[in-house]
Amino acid sequence: TIISAGDVIEAVVSPDGQKILYRVDSAIDGANRLEIVNIDGTNRQVVSRDPSNNDFSVNSGYAFTADGTEIVYTMDAFINS
């Protein structure tokens, strides 16, 4: 199990097949974020959000670079005025 509650959306495997990048829609904290994990499920890391701020949304279309050393993604911010 990658996450304990919520949905994994659009998982992408790294070019070398060693990591999975995925978007989480978490039922626990309501966050929409990107996480990366080793293919065996170890070393899970949040890569797209400040834990103190849920005022954004990760867009679809995220990816690894061709050499697998970086990821690219876009986000929308929600600004209260």
Short mmCIF file of N, CA and C in Angstrom, two decimals:
data_model
loop_
_atom_site.label_atom_id
_atom_site.label_comp_id
_atom_site.label_asym_id
_atom_site.label_seq_id
_atom_site.Cartn_x
_atom_site.Cartn_y
_atom_site.Cartn_z
N THR A 1 0.84 -1.18 0.00
CA THR A 1 0.00 0.00 0.00
C THR A 1 0.88 1.24 0.00
N ILE A 2 0.66 2.12 -0.95
CA ILE A 2 1.46 3.34 -1.03
C ILE A 2 0.95 4.38 -0.05
N ILE A 3 -0.36 4.59 0.01
CA ILE A 3 -0.93 5.53 0.97
C ILE A 3 -1.99 4.82 1.78
N SER A 4 -2.26 5.32 2.97
CA SER A 4 -3.20 4.63 3.86
C SER A 4 -4.65 4.99 3.60
N ALA A 5 -4.91 6.20 3.08
CA ALA A 5 -6.28 6.61 2.79
C ALA A 5 -6.26 7.66 1.70
N GLY A 6 -7.12 7.51 0.71
CA GLY A 6 -7.15 8.44 -0.40
C GLY A 6 -6.91 7.70 -1.70
N ASP A 7 -6.61 8.46 -2.74
CA ASP A 7 -6.42 7.88 -4.06
C ASP A 7 -5.05 8.21 -4.63
N VAL A 8 -4.44 7.24 -5.30
CA VAL A 8 -3.25 7.48 -6.09
C VAL A 8 -3.73 7.73 -7.51
N ILE A 9 -3.28 8.86 -8.08
CA ILE A 9 -3.73 9.26 -9.40
C ILE A 9 -2.53 9.37 -10.33
N GLU A 10 -2.63 8.78 -11.50
CA GLU A 10 -1.62 8.92 -12.56
C GLU A 10 -0.21 8.59 -12.11
N ALA A 11 0.06 7.37 -11.80
CA ALA A 11 1.41 6.94 -11.45
C ALA A 11 2.28 6.88 -12.70
N VAL A 12 3.55 7.34 -12.57
CA VAL A 12 4.51 7.35 -13.66
C VAL A 12 5.78 6.68 -13.16
N VAL A 13 6.31 5.74 -13.94
CA VAL A 13 7.54 5.04 -13.57
C VAL A 13 8.74 5.77 -14.18
N SER A 14 9.82 5.87 -13.41
CA SER A 14 11.04 6.54 -13.89
C SER A 14 11.64 5.78 -15.07
N PRO A 15 12.43 6.48 -15.90
CA PRO A 15 13.03 5.82 -17.07
C PRO A 15 13.87 4.59 -16.73
N ASP A 16 14.51 4.56 -15.56
CA ASP A 16 15.30 3.39 -15.19
C ASP A 16 14.49 2.32 -14.46
N GLY A 17 13.18 2.58 -14.26
CA GLY A 17 12.31 1.61 -13.62
C GLY A 17 12.49 1.48 -12.12
N GLN A 18 13.19 2.42 -11.48
CA GLN A 18 13.50 2.31 -10.06
C GLN A 18 12.59 3.11 -9.14
N LYS A 19 11.85 4.08 -9.68
CA LYS A 19 11.01 4.95 -8.85
C LYS A 19 9.63 5.11 -9.49
N ILE A 20 8.65 5.46 -8.63
CA ILE A 20 7.30 5.76 -9.08
C ILE A 20 6.95 7.16 -8.60
N LEU A 21 6.46 7.99 -9.49
CA LEU A 21 5.98 9.33 -9.19
C LEU A 21 4.47 9.29 -9.33
N TYR A 22 3.75 9.82 -8.35
CA TYR A 22 2.30 9.74 -8.40
C TYR A 22 1.68 10.92 -7.67
N ARG A 23 0.44 11.22 -8.03
CA ARG A 23 -0.31 12.28 -7.36
C ARG A 23 -1.22 11.63 -6.33
N VAL A 24 -1.29 12.24 -5.16
CA VAL A 24 -2.12 11.75 -4.07
C VAL A 24 -3.27 12.72 -3.82
N ASP A 25 -4.47 12.19 -3.75
CA ASP A 25 -5.63 12.95 -3.29
C ASP A 25 -5.96 12.31 -1.95
N SER A 26 -5.49 12.91 -0.88
CA SER A 26 -5.52 12.28 0.43
C SER A 26 -6.84 12.50 1.16
N ALA A 27 -7.42 11.40 1.62
CA ALA A 27 -8.64 11.47 2.43
C ALA A 27 -8.33 11.90 3.86
N ILE A 28 -7.07 11.83 4.25
CA ILE A 28 -6.70 12.17 5.63
C ILE A 28 -6.60 13.68 5.81
N ASP A 29 -5.81 14.35 4.97
CA ASP A 29 -5.60 15.78 5.16
C ASP A 29 -6.14 16.64 4.03
N GLY A 30 -6.79 16.04 3.03
CA GLY A 30 -7.37 16.81 1.94
C GLY A 30 -6.36 17.36 0.96
N ALA A 31 -5.11 16.97 1.10
CA ALA A 31 -4.05 17.51 0.26
C ALA A 31 -4.04 16.87 -1.12
N ASN A 32 -3.57 17.62 -2.08
CA ASN A 32 -3.34 17.15 -3.44
C ASN A 32 -1.85 17.39 -3.67
N ARG A 33 -1.06 16.33 -3.73
CA ARG A 33 0.38 16.50 -3.79
C ARG A 33 1.03 15.41 -4.63
N LEU A 34 2.29 15.62 -4.97
CA LEU A 34 3.08 14.61 -5.64
C LEU A 34 3.97 13.92 -4.63
N GLU A 35 4.10 12.63 -4.78
CA GLU A 35 5.01 11.85 -3.97
C GLU A 35 5.83 10.96 -4.88
N ILE A 36 7.01 10.58 -4.41
CA ILE A 36 7.87 9.67 -5.15
C ILE A 36 8.28 8.56 -4.20
N VAL A 37 8.40 7.35 -4.71
CA VAL A 37 8.74 6.19 -3.89
C VAL A 37 9.58 5.23 -4.73
N ASN A 38 10.45 4.48 -4.06
CA ASN A 38 11.18 3.43 -4.76
C ASN A 38 10.19 2.39 -5.27
N ILE A 39 10.55 1.68 -6.31
CA ILE A 39 9.66 0.69 -6.92
C ILE A 39 9.23 -0.39 -5.92
N ASP A 40 10.06 -0.64 -4.89
CA ASP A 40 9.71 -1.65 -3.88
C ASP A 40 8.88 -1.08 -2.73
N GLY A 41 8.50 0.22 -2.84
CA GLY A 41 7.65 0.84 -1.83
C GLY A 41 8.39 1.53 -0.70
N THR A 42 9.70 1.49 -0.71
CA THR A 42 10.49 2.14 0.35
C THR A 42 10.82 3.59 -0.02
N ASN A 43 11.22 4.36 0.97
CA ASN A 43 11.72 5.73 0.79
C ASN A 43 10.70 6.66 0.15
N ARG A 44 9.48 6.66 0.65
CA ARG A 44 8.44 7.56 0.13
C ARG A 44 8.74 8.98 0.55
N GLN A 45 8.62 9.93 -0.40
CA GLN A 45 8.89 11.33 -0.13
C GLN A 45 7.83 12.20 -0.79
N VAL A 46 7.38 13.23 -0.07
CA VAL A 46 6.51 14.25 -0.65
C VAL A 46 7.41 15.22 -1.39
N VAL A 47 7.09 15.53 -2.65
CA VAL A 47 7.96 16.40 -3.43
C VAL A 47 7.32 17.71 -3.86
N SER A 48 6.03 17.91 -3.59
CA SER A 48 5.40 19.09 -4.18
C SER A 48 4.67 20.01 -3.23
N ARG A 49 4.74 19.79 -1.94
CA ARG A 49 3.93 20.65 -1.09
C ARG A 49 4.61 20.98 0.22
N ASP A 50 4.34 22.16 0.68
CA ASP A 50 4.72 22.57 2.02
C ASP A 50 3.65 22.01 2.95
N PRO A 51 4.01 21.18 3.92
CA PRO A 51 3.00 20.56 4.78
C PRO A 51 2.09 21.53 5.51
N SER A 52 2.49 22.78 5.64
CA SER A 52 1.66 23.75 6.36
C SER A 52 0.69 24.49 5.44
N ASN A 53 0.68 24.18 4.13
CA ASN A 53 -0.12 24.96 3.19
C ASN A 53 -0.80 24.04 2.17
N ASN A 54 -2.13 23.97 2.22
CA ASN A 54 -2.88 23.15 1.26
C ASN A 54 -3.53 23.98 0.16
N ASP A 55 -3.12 25.23 0.00
CA ASP A 55 -3.78 26.14 -0.94
C ASP A 55 -3.23 26.02 -2.37
N PHE A 56 -3.16 24.83 -2.90
CA PHE A 56 -2.72 24.64 -4.26
C PHE A 56 -3.22 23.30 -4.77
N SER A 57 -3.08 23.11 -6.06
CA SER A 57 -3.45 21.85 -6.68
C SER A 57 -2.41 21.47 -7.71
N VAL A 58 -1.93 20.24 -7.68
CA VAL A 58 -0.98 19.75 -8.66
C VAL A 58 -1.76 19.38 -9.92
N ASN A 59 -1.30 19.84 -11.06
CA ASN A 59 -1.94 19.52 -12.34
C ASN A 59 -1.46 18.17 -12.85
N SER A 60 -2.21 17.58 -13.76
CA SER A 60 -1.78 16.33 -14.38
C SER A 60 -0.67 16.65 -15.39
N GLY A 61 -0.02 15.63 -15.89
CA GLY A 61 1.02 15.82 -16.88
C GLY A 61 2.41 15.92 -16.29
N TYR A 62 2.60 15.51 -15.04
CA TYR A 62 3.92 15.52 -14.43
C TYR A 62 4.73 14.36 -15.00
N ALA A 63 6.07 14.48 -14.93
CA ALA A 63 6.91 13.47 -15.57
C ALA A 63 8.33 13.51 -15.01
N PHE A 64 9.05 12.46 -15.27
CA PHE A 64 10.49 12.44 -15.03
C PHE A 64 11.17 13.04 -16.25
N THR A 65 12.33 13.66 -16.06
CA THR A 65 13.14 14.07 -17.21
C THR A 65 13.65 12.80 -17.88
N ALA A 66 14.15 12.93 -19.10
CA ALA A 66 14.59 11.76 -19.87
C ALA A 66 15.67 10.95 -19.16
N ASP A 67 16.54 11.64 -18.41
CA ASP A 67 17.60 10.91 -17.71
C ASP A 67 17.16 10.44 -16.31
N GLY A 68 15.93 10.80 -15.90
CA GLY A 68 15.38 10.33 -14.63
C GLY A 68 15.91 11.02 -13.39
N THR A 69 16.70 12.07 -13.55
CA THR A 69 17.30 12.72 -12.38
C THR A 69 16.44 13.83 -11.79
N GLU A 70 15.43 14.28 -12.52
CA GLU A 70 14.55 15.34 -12.04
C GLU A 70 13.12 15.04 -12.45
N ILE A 71 12.18 15.75 -11.80
CA ILE A 71 10.79 15.67 -12.20
C ILE A 71 10.30 17.06 -12.57
N VAL A 72 9.28 17.11 -13.41
CA VAL A 72 8.68 18.37 -13.80
C VAL A 72 7.18 18.30 -13.55
N TYR A 73 6.60 19.42 -13.08
CA TYR A 73 5.17 19.47 -12.83
C TYR A 73 4.74 20.92 -12.75
N THR A 74 3.43 21.14 -12.85
CA THR A 74 2.88 22.48 -12.67
C THR A 74 1.84 22.42 -11.57
N MET A 75 1.62 23.59 -10.94
CA MET A 75 0.66 23.68 -9.85
C MET A 75 -0.19 24.94 -10.04
N ASP A 76 -1.40 24.90 -9.52
CA ASP A 76 -2.26 26.06 -9.44
C ASP A 76 -2.33 26.48 -7.98
N ALA A 77 -2.16 27.78 -7.73
CA ALA A 77 -2.27 28.30 -6.36
C ALA A 77 -3.62 28.97 -6.19
N PHE A 78 -4.17 28.87 -5.00
CA PHE A 78 -5.43 29.53 -4.66
C PHE A 78 -5.13 30.70 -3.74
N ILE A 79 -5.47 31.89 -4.19
CA ILE A 79 -5.16 33.09 -3.43
C ILE A 79 -6.46 33.70 -2.92
N ASN A 80 -6.53 33.87 -1.62
CA ASN A 80 -7.70 34.51 -1.00
C ASN A 80 -7.43 35.99 -0.94
N SER A 81 -8.37 36.79 -1.46
CA SER A 81 -8.15 38.24 -1.41
C SER A 81 -9.21 38.91 -0.56
#
